[in-house]
Coordinates of C-alpha atoms and ligand atoms in Angstrom, one line a residue:
M1 CA -3.5 4.5 -27.5
N2 CA -1.3 4.2 -24.4
E3 CA -1.9 1.6 -21.8
S4 CA -3.1 4.1 -19.2
Q5 CA -6.2 4.7 -21.3
H6 CA -6.9 1.0 -21.5
R7 CA -6.0 0.3 -17.9
T8 CA -7.0 3.1 -15.8
T9 CA -5.7 1.4 -12.7
G10 CA -2.6 -0.4 -14.0
P11 CA -0.7 -2.9 -11.9
E12 CA 1.4 -1.5 -9.1
R13 CA 5.0 -2.5 -9.7
T14 CA 5.8 -3.9 -6.3
E15 CA 9.4 -4.6 -5.3
R16 CA 8.5 -8.3 -5.3
S17 CA 7.5 -8.3 -9.0
V18 CA 10.1 -9.7 -11.4
S19 CA 10.3 -9.9 -15.1
I20 CA 10.3 -13.1 -17.2
T21 CA 12.3 -13.2 -20.3
F22 CA 12.1 -15.9 -23.0
D23 CA 15.3 -15.9 -25.0
R24 CA 14.9 -18.1 -28.1
A25 CA 13.3 -20.6 -25.8
T26 CA 12.8 -23.9 -27.8
K27 CA 11.2 -27.2 -26.8
I28 CA 11.3 -30.3 -29.0
Y29 CA 9.6 -33.2 -27.2
P30 CA 11.5 -36.5 -27.3
G31 CA 10.4 -38.5 -30.4
S32 CA 9.2 -35.4 -32.1
E33 CA 10.9 -33.8 -35.1
T34 CA 9.3 -30.4 -34.9
P35 CA 9.3 -27.9 -32.1
A36 CA 6.4 -27.5 -29.8
L37 CA 7.8 -24.0 -28.9
D38 CA 10.1 -22.5 -31.5
A39 CA 12.7 -19.9 -30.5
L40 CA 10.2 -17.8 -28.5
S41 CA 11.7 -14.5 -27.4
L42 CA 9.7 -12.0 -25.4
T43 CA 9.8 -10.3 -22.0
V44 CA 7.0 -10.0 -19.5
E45 CA 7.8 -6.9 -17.5
A46 CA 7.5 -6.9 -13.7
G47 CA 3.9 -6.6 -12.7
E48 CA 2.6 -7.2 -16.2
L49 CA -0.1 -9.7 -17.2
L50 CA 0.7 -11.5 -20.4
C51 CA -1.9 -13.6 -22.1
L52 CA -0.7 -16.4 -24.3
V53 CA -3.2 -17.4 -26.9
G54 CA -3.2 -19.5 -30.0
P55 CA -4.7 -22.6 -31.5
S56 CA -4.7 -26.0 -29.8
G57 CA -1.2 -27.4 -30.0
G58 CA 0.3 -24.0 -30.4
G59 CA 2.7 -24.5 -27.5
K60 CA 1.0 -22.4 -24.8
T61 CA 1.1 -25.0 -22.0
T62 CA 4.6 -26.0 -23.1
A63 CA 5.7 -22.4 -22.6
L64 CA 4.3 -22.3 -19.0
M65 CA 5.7 -25.6 -18.0
L66 CA 9.1 -24.5 -19.2
I67 CA 9.0 -21.6 -16.8
N68 CA 8.6 -23.7 -13.7
R69 CA 10.7 -26.5 -15.1
L70 CA 8.0 -29.1 -15.2
I71 CA 9.8 -29.8 -18.5
D72 CA 13.3 -28.8 -19.7
L73 CA 14.3 -26.5 -22.5
T74 CA 15.8 -28.1 -25.6
S75 CA 17.7 -24.8 -26.4
G76 CA 17.6 -21.2 -25.5
D77 CA 17.0 -19.7 -22.1
I78 CA 14.3 -18.3 -19.8
R79 CA 15.3 -15.8 -17.2
I80 CA 13.5 -14.7 -14.0
G81 CA 14.8 -11.2 -13.6
E82 CA 18.5 -11.5 -14.5
T83 CA 18.8 -15.2 -13.5
S84 CA 18.5 -18.1 -15.8
I85 CA 16.0 -20.7 -14.5
T86 CA 18.7 -23.3 -15.0
D87 CA 20.6 -21.6 -12.2
I88 CA 17.8 -21.8 -9.8
G89 CA 16.9 -25.2 -8.2
A90 CA 13.6 -26.5 -9.5
I91 CA 12.1 -26.6 -5.9
E92 CA 13.2 -23.0 -5.1
L93 CA 11.9 -21.9 -8.5
R94 CA 8.4 -23.4 -7.9
R95 CA 8.3 -21.6 -4.5
K96 CA 8.6 -18.4 -6.4
I97 CA 5.8 -19.2 -8.7
G98 CA 2.0 -19.5 -8.0
Y99 CA 0.5 -22.0 -10.4
A100 CA -3.2 -22.2 -11.1
I101 CA -4.7 -24.6 -13.6
Q102 CA -8.1 -25.3 -15.1
Q103 CA -8.7 -28.4 -13.0
T104 CA -7.7 -26.3 -9.9
G105 CA -5.6 -29.2 -8.6
L106 CA -7.1 -28.9 -5.2
F107 CA -6.4 -31.8 -2.9
P108 CA -9.9 -33.4 -2.4
H109 CA -9.1 -34.8 1.1
M110 CA -7.9 -31.5 2.4
T111 CA -10.2 -28.6 3.6
V112 CA -10.1 -25.3 1.8
A113 CA -7.8 -23.9 4.6
Q114 CA -5.4 -26.9 4.4
N115 CA -5.3 -26.5 0.6
I116 CA -4.4 -22.8 0.8
A117 CA -1.7 -23.6 3.5
V118 CA 0.2 -26.2 1.5
V119 CA 3.1 -23.9 0.4
P120 CA 3.2 -21.8 3.5
R121 CA 3.6 -25.0 5.5
I122 CA 6.4 -26.2 3.4
L123 CA 8.0 -22.8 4.0
G124 CA 7.7 -23.3 7.7
W125 CA 5.3 -20.5 8.5
S126 CA 3.8 -20.4 12.0
A127 CA 0.2 -21.6 12.5
A128 CA -0.9 -18.0 13.4
R129 CA 0.7 -16.5 10.3
I130 CA -0.9 -19.2 8.1
D131 CA -4.3 -18.6 9.7
A132 CA -4.1 -14.9 9.1
R133 CA -3.0 -15.3 5.5
T134 CA -5.8 -17.8 4.8
D135 CA -8.4 -15.4 6.0
E136 CA -6.8 -12.5 4.0
L137 CA -6.8 -14.6 0.8
L138 CA -10.4 -15.9 1.2
E139 CA -11.5 -12.3 1.6
L140 CA -9.5 -11.3 -1.4
V141 CA -11.2 -13.9 -3.6
G142 CA -14.6 -13.1 -2.2
L143 CA -15.3 -16.2 -0.1
T144 CA -16.7 -14.6 3.1
P145 CA -17.4 -15.0 5.9
T146 CA -14.1 -16.9 5.8
A147 CA -15.0 -19.2 8.8
Q148 CA -17.7 -20.7 6.7
W149 CA -15.4 -21.6 3.8
R150 CA -12.3 -22.7 5.6
A151 CA -13.6 -26.0 6.8
R152 CA -15.2 -27.1 3.6
Y153 CA -13.8 -29.8 1.2
P154 CA -13.4 -29.1 -2.5
G155 CA -16.2 -31.5 -3.3
Q156 CA -18.6 -29.2 -1.3
L157 CA -17.8 -26.2 -3.5
S158 CA -19.1 -25.1 -6.9
G159 CA -16.7 -25.0 -9.8
G160 CA -16.3 -21.2 -9.5
Q161 CA -15.7 -21.4 -5.8
Q162 CA -13.1 -24.1 -6.4
Q163 CA -11.3 -21.9 -8.9
R164 CA -11.3 -19.0 -6.4
V165 CA -9.7 -21.3 -3.8
G166 CA -7.2 -22.4 -6.5
I167 CA -6.3 -18.7 -7.1
A168 CA -6.0 -18.1 -3.3
R169 CA -3.7 -21.1 -3.0
A170 CA -1.5 -19.9 -5.9
L171 CA -1.2 -16.5 -4.1
A172 CA -0.7 -18.0 -0.7
A173 CA 3.1 -17.6 -0.2
D174 CA 3.0 -14.3 -2.1
P175 CA 5.0 -15.5 -5.0
P176 CA 6.4 -12.9 -7.3
L177 CA 5.2 -14.8 -10.4
M178 CA 1.9 -16.4 -11.3
L179 CA 1.4 -18.9 -14.1
M180 CA -2.2 -19.6 -15.0
D181 CA -3.3 -22.3 -17.5
E182 CA -6.9 -21.8 -18.6
P183 CA -7.7 -21.1 -14.9
F184 CA -11.3 -20.2 -15.7
G185 CA -11.8 -22.7 -18.5
A186 CA -14.3 -24.9 -16.7
L187 CA -16.7 -22.1 -15.7
D188 CA -20.0 -21.0 -17.1
P189 CA -20.0 -17.6 -18.8
I190 CA -21.5 -15.7 -15.8
T191 CA -19.3 -17.2 -13.2
R192 CA -16.4 -16.8 -15.6
T193 CA -17.0 -13.1 -16.0
A194 CA -17.2 -12.6 -12.2
V195 CA -14.0 -14.6 -11.5
Q196 CA -12.2 -12.7 -14.3
D197 CA -13.2 -9.4 -12.7
E198 CA -12.1 -10.6 -9.3
F199 CA -8.8 -11.8 -10.6
L200 CA -8.2 -8.5 -12.5
A201 CA -8.9 -6.5 -9.3
I202 CA -6.5 -8.8 -7.4
H203 CA -3.9 -8.4 -10.2
R204 CA -4.2 -4.6 -10.1
A205 CA -3.9 -4.6 -6.3
V206 CA -1.0 -7.0 -5.9
G207 CA 0.8 -6.5 -9.3
K208 CA 2.3 -9.9 -9.8
T209 CA 4.0 -10.8 -13.0
T210 CA 1.5 -13.2 -14.6
V211 CA 1.5 -15.4 -17.6
F212 CA -2.0 -16.4 -18.4
V213 CA -2.9 -19.1 -21.0
T214 CA -6.3 -19.0 -22.6
H215 CA -8.1 -20.3 -25.7
D216 CA -10.5 -17.4 -25.4
I217 CA -9.4 -14.3 -27.3
D218 CA -12.1 -12.2 -25.6
E219 CA -10.7 -13.2 -22.2
A220 CA -7.2 -12.3 -23.4
I221 CA -8.4 -8.9 -24.7
K222 CA -10.0 -8.3 -21.3
M223 CA -7.2 -9.5 -19.1
G224 CA -4.0 -8.9 -20.9
D225 CA -1.7 -5.9 -20.6
K226 CA -0.1 -7.6 -23.6
I227 CA -1.1 -10.6 -25.7
A228 CA 1.3 -13.0 -27.4
V229 CA -0.3 -15.0 -30.2
L230 CA 1.4 -18.3 -31.0
R231 CA 0.8 -20.1 -34.2
P232 CA 1.0 -23.9 -34.8
G233 CA 4.6 -25.1 -34.3
G234 CA 5.0 -22.7 -31.4
L235 CA 6.1 -19.6 -33.4
L236 CA 5.3 -16.2 -32.1
A237 CA 2.9 -14.6 -34.5
Q238 CA 2.5 -11.2 -32.7
L239 CA 3.1 -9.6 -29.4
G240 CA 1.6 -6.4 -28.2
P241 CA -1.1 -4.7 -26.1
P242 CA -4.7 -5.8 -27.1
E243 CA -5.5 -2.5 -28.7
D244 CA -2.4 -2.8 -31.0
L245 CA -3.3 -6.3 -32.1
L246 CA -6.9 -5.3 -32.8
A247 CA -5.8 -2.1 -34.6
E248 CA -3.1 -3.8 -36.7
P249 CA -2.9 -7.6 -36.7
A250 CA 0.4 -8.7 -38.1
D251 CA -1.1 -11.0 -40.7
D252 CA -4.2 -13.0 -41.7
F253 CA -3.5 -15.7 -39.1
V254 CA -3.7 -13.1 -36.3
A255 CA -6.6 -11.3 -37.9
S256 CA -8.6 -14.5 -38.2
F257 CA -7.7 -15.5 -34.6
L258 CA -9.0 -12.1 -33.4
G259 CA -12.3 -12.7 -35.1
A260 CA -14.6 -11.0 -37.5
E261 CA -15.7 -8.5 -34.9
R262 CA -12.2 -7.1 -34.4
G263 CA -13.3 -3.5 -35.0
L264 CA -16.1 -3.7 -32.4
K265 CA -13.9 -5.5 -29.9
R266 CA -11.4 -2.7 -30.2
L267 CA -14.0 -0.1 -29.4
G268 CA -14.7 -2.2 -26.3
L269 CA -11.3 -1.2 -24.9
Y270 CA -12.0 2.5 -24.8
R271 CA -14.1 4.2 -22.2
L272 CA -16.1 7.5 -22.6
G273 CA -14.1 9.0 -19.7
D274 CA -10.9 8.6 -21.8
L275 CA -12.3 10.2 -24.9
A276 CA -12.0 13.9 -25.6
G277 CA -15.6 15.3 -25.7
E278 CA -16.9 18.6 -27.0
Q279 CA -18.4 21.4 -24.9
R280 CA -21.5 22.4 -26.8
E281 CA -24.1 25.0 -25.9
P282 CA -26.9 23.9 -25.9
L283 CA -26.0 20.2 -25.4
P284 CA -27.7 18.0 -28.0
D285 CA -30.5 15.7 -26.9
W286 CA -28.3 12.6 -27.0
P287 CA -28.3 9.6 -24.6
R288 CA -26.5 10.4 -21.3
L289 CA -24.1 7.7 -20.2
P290 CA -21.6 7.2 -17.4
A291 CA -17.9 7.8 -18.0
G292 CA -17.1 4.1 -17.5
T293 CA -19.3 3.1 -20.6
T294 CA -17.1 1.6 -23.4
A295 CA -17.1 3.2 -26.9
R296 CA -18.7 0.0 -28.1
E297 CA -21.6 0.2 -25.7
A298 CA -22.0 3.9 -26.3
L299 CA -22.1 3.3 -30.1
S300 CA -24.8 0.7 -29.8
C301 CA -26.8 3.0 -27.5
A302 CA -26.5 6.0 -29.9
T303 CA -27.5 3.7 -32.8
A304 CA -30.5 2.4 -30.9
E305 CA -31.7 5.9 -30.1
R306 CA -30.8 7.2 -33.6
A307 CA -28.6 9.9 -32.0
D308 CA -25.5 11.3 -33.6
G309 CA -23.5 10.9 -30.3
V310 CA -23.8 10.6 -26.6
I311 CA -23.3 12.8 -23.6
V312 CA -20.8 11.8 -20.9
A313 CA -22.7 12.1 -17.6
D314 CA -19.9 11.8 -15.2
G315 CA -21.1 14.5 -12.7
E316 CA -18.7 17.0 -14.1
T317 CA -19.8 20.3 -15.5
P318 CA -19.8 21.4 -18.2
E319 CA -20.9 18.1 -19.6
R320 CA -19.3 16.8 -22.8
A321 CA -20.7 15.6 -26.0
V322 CA -19.1 12.7 -27.8
P323 CA -20.1 12.5 -31.5
V324 CA -20.4 9.1 -33.2
A325 CA -17.3 9.9 -35.4
R326 CA -15.2 10.1 -32.2
L327 CA -16.7 6.9 -30.9
L328 CA -15.7 5.1 -34.1
Q329 CA -12.1 6.5 -33.9
P330 CA -11.4 6.6 -30.2
D331 CA -7.6 6.7 -30.6
V332 CA -7.4 9.6 -32.9
S333 CA -6.1 12.7 -31.0
E334 CA -8.3 15.6 -30.3
G335 CA -8.9 17.9 -33.3
A336 CA -7.9 15.2 -35.8
A337 CA -11.1 13.1 -35.8
Ligands
ATP1 N1 4.7 -34.7 -23.4 C1 4.7 -34.5 -24.7 N2 5.3 -35.3 -25.6 C2 5.3 -35.1 -26.9 N3 4.6 -34.1 -27.5 C3 3.9 -33.2 -26.6 C4 3.9 -33.4 -25.2 N4 3.2 -32.4 -24.7 C5 2.7 -31.7 -25.7 N5 3.2 -32.1 -26.9 C6 3.0 -31.6 -28.2 O1 3.5 -30.3 -28.2 C7 2.6 -29.4 -29.0 C8 2.2 -28.2 -28.1 O2 1.4 -28.7 -27.0 P1 0.9 -27.7 -25.9 O3 0.1 -28.5 -24.9 O4 2.0 -26.8 -25.4 O5 -0.1 -26.8 -26.8 P2 -1.2 -25.8 -26.3 O6 -1.1 -24.6 -27.1 O7 -1.2 -25.6 -24.8 O8 -2.5 -26.6 -26.7 P3 -4.0 -26.6 -26.1 O9 -4.6 -25.3 -26.4 O10 -4.7 -27.7 -26.8 O11 -3.9 -26.9 -24.6 C9 1.4 -30.2 -29.4 O12 1.6 -30.6 -30.8 C10 1.5 -31.4 -28.5 O13 1.0 -32.6 -29.2

C-alpha cells in the first residue's frame, strides 16, 4: 500500500521542513562497555513523522538527546539537512528544534502565555508578535477562548491541558524540527486519543519533521509515517511505514513487539473509501458504513450482522459493495482479491 492510502492528508512539505539523517550514529555512555545506540542509520524526510519504538533501554531517548546535543555522539554523525549537528552551535541548534517531553517541562511559576513565549522572547520578538503567536497556538491546540487560558498557571491545568500547552510551547518559534519524548505518556486513554488526534491534525497542517518516541506500538501505528523499531543495545531492528511492518515484520522480535493482533491492527490502517468496491445490481442487504470506516471496523460490523460484506455509503452513486474477502486483503489490487 502506498502512503497516500494510509494518510489521506499527508504532511505538507513546507520550505521550512528539513530532513534529519542518522549516519552510523553511536552512543556509548561513559563507564559503559556496550552502546546505548549502535550505528543507527536512517533518514527522516522533511515533513515526515518518525516514531521511534522499542523496549525500555532500547536507546530511544538517547537518539533524541543526540539530535539536540543534550548529549554528544561517540561516533558517527547526525545531519540536519546537509549540515552536521557538530557544525551548528548547540544553542542555535536547539532554537531550530521544538522539544516536548512527557513531564511537559512547563515552568510552574510562569503563566501559560509566559511559558509559550520563552523561546520567542529569547529570539527578541516584539510583544505584539508574541501575543498574536500565543493566541494562534492556543487555538491550534484547542485551548479557547484563549484569554481564559493565557493567565493560568500550569498547576491550574489538567494533565491533558498541560500537554497541549507543552506542544504549543514547542511549536512557538515555528522550529523546523520537533522532538517528542513520550509526550502523551501521562494521559488517560480518552484524553490521550484526543491529544493524539489534535497533534496529528497539527502535524498535517504544519508539516514539521518530527521524531516521536513512544512505548506504545498502537500510538506509533496511528501517528507514524514511518516507524523505527530499536532492539536492546540500540540496534535498528526495522524501519518502514506502519503497514509494511505489520505486513512483513523483519523477524520474531519485531513481530512480538507489534503484538498478537498484528493482522487486525493492519486492517485498521485501511479505510473503506480507499478500497475498490463492486457495483452490484441489486446491492446486497449488507450494513451501510461511511467511507471513513476502517477495514477492521467494517469487518467486525459485517461479522456482527452475519453479512458477507459491507456497502460504502459515502453519498456517491452508484454505491459500492465491499465483500469480506476484500476487507481481509485491503492491499491486494483490484481484480486480484
Ligand atoms: N546518562 C547515562 N549514563 C549511562 N547510561 C545511560 C545514561 N542514560 C541512559 N543510559 C543507558 O542507555 C541505555 C538506553 O537508554 P535510553 O534512555 O536511551 O532508552 P529508552 O529506549 O529511551 O528507554 P525507556 O523506554 O525506558 O525510556 C539504557 O541501557 C540506559 O541504562
